[in-house]
mmCIF file of C-alpha atoms in Angstrom:
data_model
loop_
_atom_site.group_PDB
_atom_site.id
_atom_site.type_symbol
_atom_site.label_atom_id
_atom_site.label_comp_id
_atom_site.label_asym_id
_atom_site.label_seq_id
_atom_site.Cartn_x
_atom_site.Cartn_y
_atom_site.Cartn_z
ATOM 1 C CA UNK E 1 0.064 0.379 -0.300
ATOM 2 C CA UNK E 2 3.017 2.373 0.845
ATOM 3 C CA UNK E 3 4.121 2.294 -2.841
ATOM 4 C CA UNK E 4 0.568 3.126 -4.383
ATOM 5 C CA UNK E 5 0.344 6.041 -1.714
ATOM 6 C CA UNK E 6 3.501 7.713 -2.684
ATOM 7 C CA UNK E 7 2.344 6.997 -6.179
ATOM 8 C CA UNK E 8 -0.749 8.906 -6.138
ATOM 9 C CA UNK E 9 0.570 11.432 -3.850
ATOM 10 C CA UNK E 10 2.945 12.125 -6.802
ATOM 11 C CA UNK E 11 -0.144 11.716 -9.560
ATOM 12 C CA UNK E 12 -0.453 14.867 -11.298
ATOM 13 C CA UNK E 13 -3.461 14.367 -12.414
ATOM 14 C CA UNK E 14 -5.088 15.355 -8.920
ATOM 15 C CA UNK E 15 -3.694 19.267 -9.766
ATOM 16 C CA UNK E 16 -5.554 19.241 -13.183
ATOM 17 C CA UNK E 17 -8.830 18.198 -11.993
ATOM 18 C CA UNK E 18 -11.135 21.061 -11.861
ATOM 19 C CA UNK E 19 -12.408 22.514 -8.851
ATOM 20 C CA UNK E 20 -15.741 22.440 -10.074
ATOM 21 C CA UNK E 21 -17.821 20.268 -12.995
ATOM 22 C CA UNK E 22 -21.307 20.663 -13.475
ATOM 23 C CA UNK E 23 -23.070 20.524 -9.623
ATOM 24 C CA UNK E 24 -20.003 18.732 -8.121
ATOM 25 C CA UNK E 25 -17.204 20.323 -6.087
ATOM 26 C CA UNK E 26 -13.942 18.323 -6.288
ATOM 27 C CA UNK E 27 -12.450 16.971 -2.459
ATOM 28 C CA UNK E 28 -8.698 15.971 -2.859
ATOM 29 C CA UNK E 29 -9.045 13.300 0.230
ATOM 30 C CA UNK E 30 -5.811 11.309 -0.047
ATOM 31 C CA UNK E 31 -6.750 9.028 3.078
ATOM 32 C CA UNK E 32 -6.193 5.721 4.048
ATOM 33 C CA UNK E 33 -9.170 3.541 5.934
ATOM 34 C CA UNK E 34 -8.842 0.286 6.203
ATOM 35 C CA UNK E 35 -7.601 -1.987 3.393
ATOM 36 C CA UNK E 36 -8.763 1.016 0.988
ATOM 37 C CA UNK E 37 -6.405 4.515 -0.428
ATOM 38 C CA UNK E 38 -9.530 7.369 -0.625
ATOM 39 C CA UNK E 39 -7.893 9.614 -3.403
ATOM 40 C CA UNK E 40 -10.502 11.775 -4.231
ATOM 41 C CA UNK E 41 -14.688 12.516 -4.405
ATOM 42 C CA UNK E 42 -16.723 14.662 -6.601
ATOM 43 C CA UNK E 43 -19.483 15.711 -3.707
ATOM 44 C CA UNK E 44 -22.869 17.379 -4.916
ATOM 45 C CA UNK E 45 -24.732 17.261 -0.204
ATOM 46 C CA UNK E 46 -27.565 19.334 -1.510
ATOM 47 C CA UNK E 47 -29.115 16.089 -3.809
ATOM 48 C CA UNK E 48 -26.830 13.909 -2.094
ATOM 49 C CA UNK E 49 -24.630 12.331 -4.836
ATOM 50 C CA UNK E 50 -21.416 11.611 -5.582
ATOM 51 C CA UNK E 51 -18.023 10.149 -7.431
ATOM 52 C CA UNK E 52 -14.977 8.276 -5.287
ATOM 53 C CA UNK E 53 -11.912 6.869 -7.006
ATOM 54 C CA UNK E 54 -9.975 4.670 -4.260
ATOM 55 C CA UNK E 55 -7.474 2.322 -3.868
ATOM 56 C CA UNK E 56 -8.258 -1.259 -2.865
ATOM 57 C CA UNK E 57 -5.609 -3.519 -1.151
ATOM 58 C CA UNK E 58 -7.419 -6.398 -0.987
ATOM 59 C CA UNK E 59 -8.431 -6.789 -4.813
ATOM 60 C CA UNK E 60 -5.017 -4.346 -5.812
ATOM 61 C CA UNK E 61 -7.449 -2.440 -7.835
ATOM 62 C CA UNK E 62 -8.728 1.271 -8.293
ATOM 63 C CA UNK E 63 -12.017 1.800 -8.585
ATOM 64 C CA UNK E 64 -15.464 4.033 -8.725
ATOM 65 C CA UNK E 65 -17.559 3.928 -6.113
ATOM 66 C CA UNK E 66 -20.862 6.404 -7.135
ATOM 67 C CA UNK E 67 -23.429 7.228 -4.057
ATOM 68 C CA UNK E 68 -27.226 8.615 -5.362
ATOM 69 C CA UNK E 69 -29.228 9.149 -1.962
ATOM 70 C CA UNK E 70 -28.971 5.884 -0.481
ATOM 71 C CA UNK E 71 -27.423 3.654 -3.003
ATOM 72 C CA UNK E 72 -24.618 3.287 -3.329
ATOM 73 C CA UNK E 73 -22.178 0.923 -6.323
ATOM 74 C CA UNK E 74 -19.053 0.400 -8.265
ATOM 75 C CA UNK E 75 -18.873 1.927 -11.695
ATOM 76 C CA UNK E 76 -17.133 -1.432 -13.650
ATOM 77 C CA UNK E 77 -15.864 1.014 -16.514
ATOM 78 C CA UNK E 78 -13.263 2.586 -13.801
ATOM 79 C CA UNK E 79 -11.932 -0.792 -12.306
ATOM 80 C CA UNK E 80 -8.537 -0.563 -13.353
ATOM 81 C CA UNK E 81 -4.584 -2.190 -12.132
ATOM 82 C CA UNK E 82 -2.456 0.851 -12.373
ATOM 83 C CA UNK E 83 -2.299 4.313 -12.273
ATOM 84 C CA UNK E 84 -1.450 4.845 -15.753
ATOM 85 C CA UNK E 85 -5.096 2.439 -17.313
ATOM 86 C CA UNK E 86 -7.000 4.844 -14.542
ATOM 87 C CA UNK E 87 -5.916 8.374 -15.822
ATOM 88 C CA UNK E 88 -6.855 6.890 -19.597
ATOM 89 C CA UNK E 89 -10.124 6.545 -18.091
ATOM 90 C CA UNK E 90 -10.811 9.360 -16.095
ATOM 91 C CA UNK E 91 -9.932 11.345 -18.994
ATOM 92 C CA UNK E 92 -12.092 9.946 -21.274
ATOM 93 C CA UNK E 93 -15.068 9.364 -18.642
ATOM 94 C CA UNK E 94 -15.084 10.810 -15.537
ATOM 95 C CA UNK E 95 -16.759 14.457 -16.870
ATOM 96 C CA UNK E 96 -19.469 12.758 -18.739
ATOM 97 C CA UNK E 97 -20.143 10.353 -15.862
ATOM 98 C CA UNK E 98 -20.318 14.245 -13.938
ATOM 99 C CA UNK E 99 -22.239 15.706 -15.931
ATOM 100 C CA UNK E 100 -25.205 12.207 -16.051
ATOM 101 C CA UNK E 101 -25.123 12.855 -12.460
ATOM 102 C CA UNK E 102 -25.780 16.945 -12.496
ATOM 103 C CA UNK E 103 -28.420 16.712 -15.100
ATOM 104 C CA UNK E 104 -31.109 14.801 -16.468
ATOM 105 C CA UNK E 105 -32.378 14.155 -20.422
ATOM 106 C CA UNK E 106 -34.100 11.876 -21.495
ATOM 107 C CA UNK E 107 -31.716 10.868 -24.027
ATOM 108 C CA UNK E 108 -29.506 8.650 -22.361
ATOM 109 C CA UNK E 109 -32.744 6.332 -20.875
ATOM 110 C CA UNK E 110 -32.905 3.336 -22.559
ATOM 111 C CA UNK E 111 -35.611 3.198 -25.014
ATOM 112 C CA UNK E 112 -37.188 0.192 -23.724
ATOM 113 C CA UNK E 113 -38.120 2.469 -20.227
ATOM 114 C CA UNK E 114 -39.519 4.641 -23.308
ATOM 115 C CA UNK E 115 -41.644 2.417 -24.104
ATOM 116 C CA UNK E 116 -42.718 0.789 -20.654
ATOM 117 C CA UNK E 117 -44.358 4.239 -20.203
ATOM 118 C CA UNK E 118 -42.862 5.044 -17.365
ATOM 119 C CA UNK E 119 -41.440 8.443 -17.504
ATOM 120 C CA UNK E 120 -45.280 9.332 -18.265
ATOM 121 C CA UNK E 121 -46.926 8.134 -14.571
ATOM 122 C CA UNK E 122 -47.831 11.340 -13.129
ATOM 123 C CA UNK E 123 -46.688 11.017 -10.005
ATOM 124 C CA UNK E 124 -45.818 14.187 -8.202
ATOM 125 C CA UNK E 125 -49.552 14.428 -8.925
ATOM 126 C CA UNK E 126 -51.102 11.905 -6.868
ATOM 127 C CA UNK E 127 -48.189 12.091 -4.019
ATOM 128 C CA UNK E 128 -46.559 14.614 -1.831
ATOM 129 C CA UNK E 129 -43.435 15.381 -2.168
ATOM 130 C CA UNK E 130 -42.728 14.160 1.944
ATOM 131 C CA UNK E 131 -44.490 11.375 3.455
ATOM 132 C CA UNK E 132 -44.823 10.518 6.934
ATOM 133 C CA UNK E 133 -40.747 12.254 7.293
ATOM 134 C CA UNK E 134 -39.766 10.649 4.375
ATOM 135 C CA UNK E 135 -38.564 12.570 1.156
ATOM 136 C CA UNK E 136 -39.887 12.134 -2.413
ATOM 137 C CA UNK E 137 -35.987 11.609 -3.218
ATOM 138 C CA UNK E 138 -36.015 9.961 -7.170
ATOM 139 C CA UNK E 139 -39.643 9.595 -9.219
ATOM 140 C CA UNK E 140 -40.763 8.308 -12.233
ATOM 141 C CA UNK E 141 -40.212 11.533 -15.092
ATOM 142 C CA UNK E 142 -36.426 11.134 -13.983
ATOM 143 C CA UNK E 143 -35.425 7.813 -13.677
ATOM 144 C CA UNK E 144 -31.750 6.958 -12.572
ATOM 145 C CA UNK E 145 -30.102 4.389 -13.993
ATOM 146 C CA UNK E 146 -28.187 2.647 -11.241
ATOM 147 C CA UNK E 147 -26.118 -1.278 -11.941
ATOM 148 C CA UNK E 148 -27.047 -4.595 -13.430
ATOM 149 C CA UNK E 149 -29.859 -2.864 -16.055
ATOM 150 C CA UNK E 150 -31.829 -1.232 -13.260
ATOM 151 C CA UNK E 151 -33.191 2.465 -13.357
ATOM 152 C CA UNK E 152 -34.649 3.271 -9.615
ATOM 153 C CA UNK E 153 -38.198 4.833 -10.952
ATOM 154 C CA UNK E 154 -39.685 6.170 -7.323
ATOM 155 C CA UNK E 155 -37.301 6.714 -4.019
ATOM 156 C CA UNK E 156 -39.006 7.979 -0.588
ATOM 157 C CA UNK E 157 -35.762 8.578 1.367
ATOM 158 C CA UNK E 158 -34.900 9.793 5.174
ATOM 159 C CA UNK E 159 -31.532 10.540 4.984
ATOM 160 C CA UNK E 160 -31.215 11.152 8.793
ATOM 161 C CA UNK E 161 -32.238 7.770 9.677
ATOM 162 C CA UNK E 162 -30.638 6.205 6.294
ATOM 163 C CA UNK E 163 -33.610 4.729 5.894
ATOM 164 C CA UNK E 164 -35.388 4.132 2.467
ATOM 165 C CA UNK E 165 -37.832 2.756 -0.064
ATOM 166 C CA UNK E 166 -37.328 2.124 -3.548
ATOM 167 C CA UNK E 167 -39.295 0.911 -6.548
ATOM 168 C CA UNK E 168 -36.699 -0.240 -9.631
ATOM 169 C CA UNK E 169 -37.199 -0.963 -12.883
ATOM 170 C CA UNK E 170 -34.666 -3.976 -14.822
ATOM 171 C CA UNK E 171 -34.473 -3.605 -18.662
ATOM 172 C CA UNK E 172 -33.322 -7.262 -18.553
ATOM 173 C CA UNK E 173 -35.570 -9.216 -16.873
ATOM 174 C CA UNK E 174 -38.173 -6.600 -17.432
ATOM 175 C CA UNK E 175 -39.867 -6.432 -14.231
ATOM 176 C CA UNK E 176 -40.249 -3.577 -11.409
ATOM 177 C CA UNK E 177 -39.043 -5.002 -8.122
ATOM 178 C CA UNK E 178 -38.718 -3.355 -4.793
ATOM 179 C CA UNK E 179 -36.486 -2.769 -1.995
ATOM 180 C CA UNK E 180 -36.685 -0.962 1.748
ATOM 181 C CA UNK E 181 -33.158 -0.089 3.532
ATOM 182 C CA UNK E 182 -33.257 0.112 7.276
ATOM 183 C CA UNK E 183 -30.717 2.338 9.121
ATOM 184 C CA UNK E 184 -28.873 1.235 6.268
ATOM 185 C CA UNK E 185 -29.757 -2.672 5.298
ATOM 186 C CA UNK E 186 -31.291 -3.152 2.369
ATOM 187 C CA UNK E 187 -34.333 -5.796 2.608
ATOM 188 C CA UNK E 188 -35.718 -7.067 -0.295
ATOM 189 C CA UNK E 189 -39.742 -5.986 -1.043
ATOM 190 C CA UNK E 190 -41.590 -8.528 -3.055
ATOM 191 C CA UNK E 191 -44.405 -6.572 -2.735
ATOM 192 C CA UNK E 192 -43.927 -4.333 -5.825
ATOM 193 C CA UNK E 193 -42.873 -7.120 -8.307
ATOM 194 C CA UNK E 194 -44.372 -6.990 -11.936
ATOM 195 C CA UNK E 195 -44.026 -6.656 -14.933
ATOM 196 C CA UNK E 196 -46.563 -4.610 -15.826
ATOM 197 C CA UNK E 197 -46.569 -0.822 -15.272
ATOM 198 C CA UNK E 198 -50.755 -0.040 -14.639
ATOM 199 C CA UNK E 199 -50.476 -3.592 -12.085
ATOM 200 C CA UNK E 200 -47.278 -1.172 -10.306
ATOM 201 C CA UNK E 201 -49.419 1.981 -10.276
ATOM 202 C CA UNK E 202 -52.145 0.120 -8.081
ATOM 203 C CA UNK E 203 -49.714 -1.843 -5.654
ATOM 204 C CA UNK E 204 -48.226 1.657 -5.663
ATOM 205 C CA UNK E 205 -51.430 3.390 -4.123
ATOM 206 C CA UNK E 206 -52.624 0.519 -2.352
ATOM 207 C CA UNK E 207 -49.253 -0.249 -0.349
ATOM 208 C CA UNK E 208 -47.112 2.683 -0.870
ATOM 209 C CA UNK E 209 -47.722 4.458 2.908
ATOM 210 C CA UNK E 210 -48.827 1.258 4.768
ATOM 211 C CA UNK E 211 -44.317 0.199 4.042
ATOM 212 C CA UNK E 212 -43.103 3.843 4.594
ATOM 213 C CA UNK E 213 -45.557 3.591 8.574
ATOM 214 C CA UNK E 214 -43.569 0.109 8.800
ATOM 215 C CA UNK E 215 -39.867 1.567 8.181
ATOM 216 C CA UNK E 216 -41.153 4.714 10.605
ATOM 217 C CA UNK E 217 -41.996 2.179 13.733
ATOM 218 C CA UNK E 218 -39.187 0.627 12.898
ATOM 219 C CA UNK E 219 -36.904 3.748 13.835
ATOM 220 C CA UNK E 220 -38.928 5.427 16.126
#
């Protein structure tokens, strides 16, 4: 790890990274945390988003962690074995990733999501911005692509308690499904499993409030 730290600390690219890009602000970290060395993070605290580049001693790889609200995942495009490869990929992809995280455009959404009419769902007309202390963080008219072919289409989050209810659409399975998170622990929620948007809308109408109440009871 010491060799990696020394190499990263002298990395010229860190001096060239823009301090601001899109809605993100650069934070140079250069901090060891257990088996990982956190190099830098682009943060958007207001929208609860971040993009972090790290080195992992266990796998001997560099990688990028994306955080959107309470959901986080590794962007496989940035997993590389040496700093030269990492620099090349960052030059090629970093601004594009930050731009997509900053601004929603329908052109970036896959055709099957358009065909399902997910973005036509007038969710905000039917449900409040705040419900039982949970904030409507993601809504169907601006779905967020994560990993493994999944889009977040509904997310009600309580960031103070690291808890939420999330509904996804997976393009590979052509299926909607749900998940809750209680103080950071994810739990599968089969209640919203369906392939039909109209059926999902009925399920949400019948069960959304009840499921949020269940989460709230575990937090109080």
